[in-house]
């Protein structure tokens, strides 16, 4: 079901707000393209252990995310001034919003994949360290009764990994 849009049902301010919302969504879409490209670079940097490139990518994402959040605040303010049904009647706005949501979902999947990879590598390295440098065998408990695994206090390596 698509609502029929009659231009006389809109005042000039509502039309301007809807056009601004569309423009904001298009800008967010462009920002998300950049963020997704940087997320791919982050994964590559982690795999290659290129920490400088990783920091650069993270900083770029942080900057673009700040801009995205500001645009979202502006979009929400404009959307609150216009009836949601009127906004939904514009196919171009619906397409832009759908594209933004799809890219946000893709970004979330990419973040989860990288997070899982880092967790697996961390657990592997922790296992190797536990075998190479055994620590106290005493069982420590937190205030809530959970078992606390002792972390290595210090370790010196004479090789670059």
Short mmCIF file of C-alpha atoms in Angstrom, two decimals:
data_model
loop_
_atom_site.label_atom_id
_atom_site.label_comp_id
_atom_site.label_asym_id
_atom_site.label_seq_id
_atom_site.Cartn_x
_atom_site.Cartn_y
_atom_site.Cartn_z
CA UNK A 1 0.00 0.00 0.00
CA UNK A 2 1.39 3.37 -1.02
CA UNK A 3 -0.33 6.49 0.14
CA UNK A 4 -1.32 8.99 -2.50
CA UNK A 5 0.51 12.26 -2.03
CA UNK A 6 -1.31 15.44 -2.82
CA UNK A 7 0.94 18.45 -2.84
CA UNK A 8 -1.80 20.69 -1.47
CA UNK A 9 -1.68 18.63 1.76
CA UNK A 10 1.80 20.01 2.45
CA UNK A 11 2.74 23.45 3.54
CA UNK A 12 6.03 24.93 2.34
CA UNK A 13 7.84 24.30 5.63
CA UNK A 14 6.92 20.60 5.63
CA UNK A 15 8.18 20.20 2.07
CA UNK A 16 11.46 21.90 2.95
CA UNK A 17 11.86 19.66 6.01
CA UNK A 18 11.22 16.50 3.98
CA UNK A 19 13.76 17.58 1.37
CA UNK A 20 16.28 18.32 4.13
CA UNK A 21 15.62 14.87 5.63
CA UNK A 22 16.31 13.28 2.25
CA UNK A 23 19.53 15.26 1.91
CA UNK A 24 20.63 14.24 5.43
CA UNK A 25 19.91 10.58 4.66
CA UNK A 26 21.97 10.82 1.47
CA UNK A 27 24.85 12.41 3.43
CA UNK A 28 24.61 9.63 6.04
CA UNK A 29 24.66 7.09 3.23
CA UNK A 30 27.89 8.59 1.90
CA UNK A 31 29.44 8.63 5.38
CA UNK A 32 28.52 4.98 5.88
CA UNK A 33 30.26 4.09 2.60
CA UNK A 34 33.44 5.67 3.99
CA UNK A 35 33.02 3.98 7.37
CA UNK A 36 32.48 0.55 5.78
CA UNK A 37 35.61 1.00 3.64
CA UNK A 38 37.58 1.92 6.77
CA UNK A 39 36.24 -1.14 8.59
CA UNK A 40 37.65 -3.33 5.83
CA UNK A 41 40.99 -1.52 6.20
CA UNK A 42 40.86 -2.11 9.97
CA UNK A 43 40.42 -5.85 9.44
CA UNK A 44 43.38 -5.84 7.03
CA UNK A 45 45.51 -3.80 9.43
CA UNK A 46 44.78 -6.21 12.28
CA UNK A 47 45.62 -9.24 10.12
CA UNK A 48 48.84 -7.57 8.93
CA UNK A 49 49.63 -6.26 12.45
CA UNK A 50 50.00 -2.76 11.01
CA UNK A 51 49.15 -0.79 14.15
CA UNK A 52 49.78 2.66 12.64
CA UNK A 53 47.31 1.97 9.84
CA UNK A 54 44.87 0.62 12.43
CA UNK A 55 45.07 3.85 14.43
CA UNK A 56 44.56 5.98 11.33
CA UNK A 57 41.48 3.97 10.34
CA UNK A 58 40.03 4.15 13.83
CA UNK A 59 40.52 7.93 13.91
CA UNK A 60 38.84 8.29 10.51
CA UNK A 61 35.89 6.21 11.68
CA UNK A 62 35.65 8.23 14.90
CA UNK A 63 35.52 11.50 12.93
CA UNK A 64 32.93 10.20 10.46
CA UNK A 65 30.84 8.73 13.26
CA UNK A 66 30.74 12.09 15.04
CA UNK A 67 29.48 13.73 11.85
CA UNK A 68 26.93 10.91 11.39
CA UNK A 69 25.59 11.42 14.93
CA UNK A 70 25.18 15.16 14.35
CA UNK A 71 23.32 14.50 11.11
CA UNK A 72 21.08 12.01 12.90
CA UNK A 73 20.20 14.60 15.55
CA UNK A 74 19.31 17.07 12.81
CA UNK A 75 17.23 14.43 10.99
CA UNK A 76 15.32 13.54 14.15
CA UNK A 77 14.58 17.20 14.85
CA UNK A 78 13.26 17.71 11.32
CA UNK A 79 11.27 14.46 11.39
CA UNK A 80 9.53 15.48 14.61
CA UNK A 81 8.21 18.57 12.82
CA UNK A 82 6.60 16.56 10.00
CA UNK A 83 3.93 13.86 10.12
CA UNK A 84 5.56 10.42 9.68
CA UNK A 85 2.96 9.37 7.10
CA UNK A 86 3.87 12.34 4.93
CA UNK A 87 7.56 11.42 5.08
CA UNK A 88 6.75 7.78 4.27
CA UNK A 89 4.91 8.91 1.16
CA UNK A 90 8.14 10.03 -0.50
CA UNK A 91 9.73 7.07 -2.25
CA UNK A 92 13.15 8.74 -2.46
CA UNK A 93 13.20 9.27 1.31
CA UNK A 94 12.14 5.65 1.91
CA UNK A 95 14.89 4.37 -0.40
CA UNK A 96 17.53 6.53 1.26
CA UNK A 97 16.41 5.42 4.72
CA UNK A 98 16.46 1.77 3.63
CA UNK A 99 20.00 2.16 2.27
CA UNK A 100 21.19 3.75 5.52
CA UNK A 101 19.64 0.95 7.59
CA UNK A 102 21.19 -1.71 5.37
CA UNK A 103 24.64 -0.16 5.68
CA UNK A 104 24.27 0.19 9.44
CA UNK A 105 23.45 -3.52 9.63
CA UNK A 106 26.45 -4.36 7.44
CA UNK A 107 28.65 -2.24 9.70
CA UNK A 108 27.37 -4.07 12.77
CA UNK A 109 28.15 -7.45 11.19
CA UNK A 110 31.66 -6.28 10.30
CA UNK A 111 32.22 -5.07 13.88
CA UNK A 112 31.02 -8.38 15.30
CA UNK A 113 33.28 -10.37 12.96
CA UNK A 114 36.32 -8.31 13.94
CA UNK A 115 35.40 -8.56 17.62
CA UNK A 116 35.12 -12.35 17.37
CA UNK A 117 38.49 -12.57 15.63
CA UNK A 118 40.18 -10.43 18.28
CA UNK A 119 38.60 -12.51 21.07
CA UNK A 120 39.77 -15.79 19.50
CA UNK A 121 43.31 -14.46 19.07
CA UNK A 122 43.32 -13.07 22.62
CA UNK A 123 42.18 -16.40 24.07
CA UNK A 124 44.82 -18.25 22.02
CA UNK A 125 47.62 -15.92 23.12
CA UNK A 126 46.42 -16.10 26.72
CA UNK A 127 46.55 -19.90 26.54
CA UNK A 128 50.10 -19.82 25.17
CA UNK A 129 51.19 -17.37 27.87
CA UNK A 130 49.57 -19.49 30.59
CA UNK A 131 51.52 -22.55 29.37
CA UNK A 132 54.84 -20.75 28.91
CA UNK A 133 54.74 -18.61 32.05
CA UNK A 134 52.75 -20.45 34.70
CA UNK A 135 51.44 -18.21 37.44
CA UNK A 136 50.20 -18.91 40.94
CA UNK A 137 47.96 -21.93 41.12
CA UNK A 138 45.90 -20.50 43.97
CA UNK A 139 42.25 -19.92 43.21
CA UNK A 140 41.19 -16.32 43.74
CA UNK A 141 37.58 -15.24 44.16
CA UNK A 142 35.95 -11.86 43.60
CA UNK A 143 33.63 -10.20 46.09
CA UNK A 144 30.69 -11.75 44.24
CA UNK A 145 32.18 -15.25 44.46
CA UNK A 146 33.36 -15.52 40.86
CA UNK A 147 36.68 -17.19 40.15
CA UNK A 148 39.35 -14.70 39.07
CA UNK A 149 42.07 -15.99 36.78
CA UNK A 150 45.41 -14.45 37.78
CA UNK A 151 47.04 -12.41 35.01
CA UNK A 152 50.79 -12.48 34.39
CA UNK A 153 52.42 -9.77 36.46
CA UNK A 154 55.33 -9.15 34.11
CA UNK A 155 57.12 -10.88 31.29
CA UNK A 156 60.11 -10.01 29.10
CA UNK A 157 60.45 -11.37 25.57
CA UNK A 158 63.57 -11.16 23.46
CA UNK A 159 61.77 -11.71 20.14
CA UNK A 160 59.41 -9.70 18.00
CA UNK A 161 56.24 -11.58 17.15
#
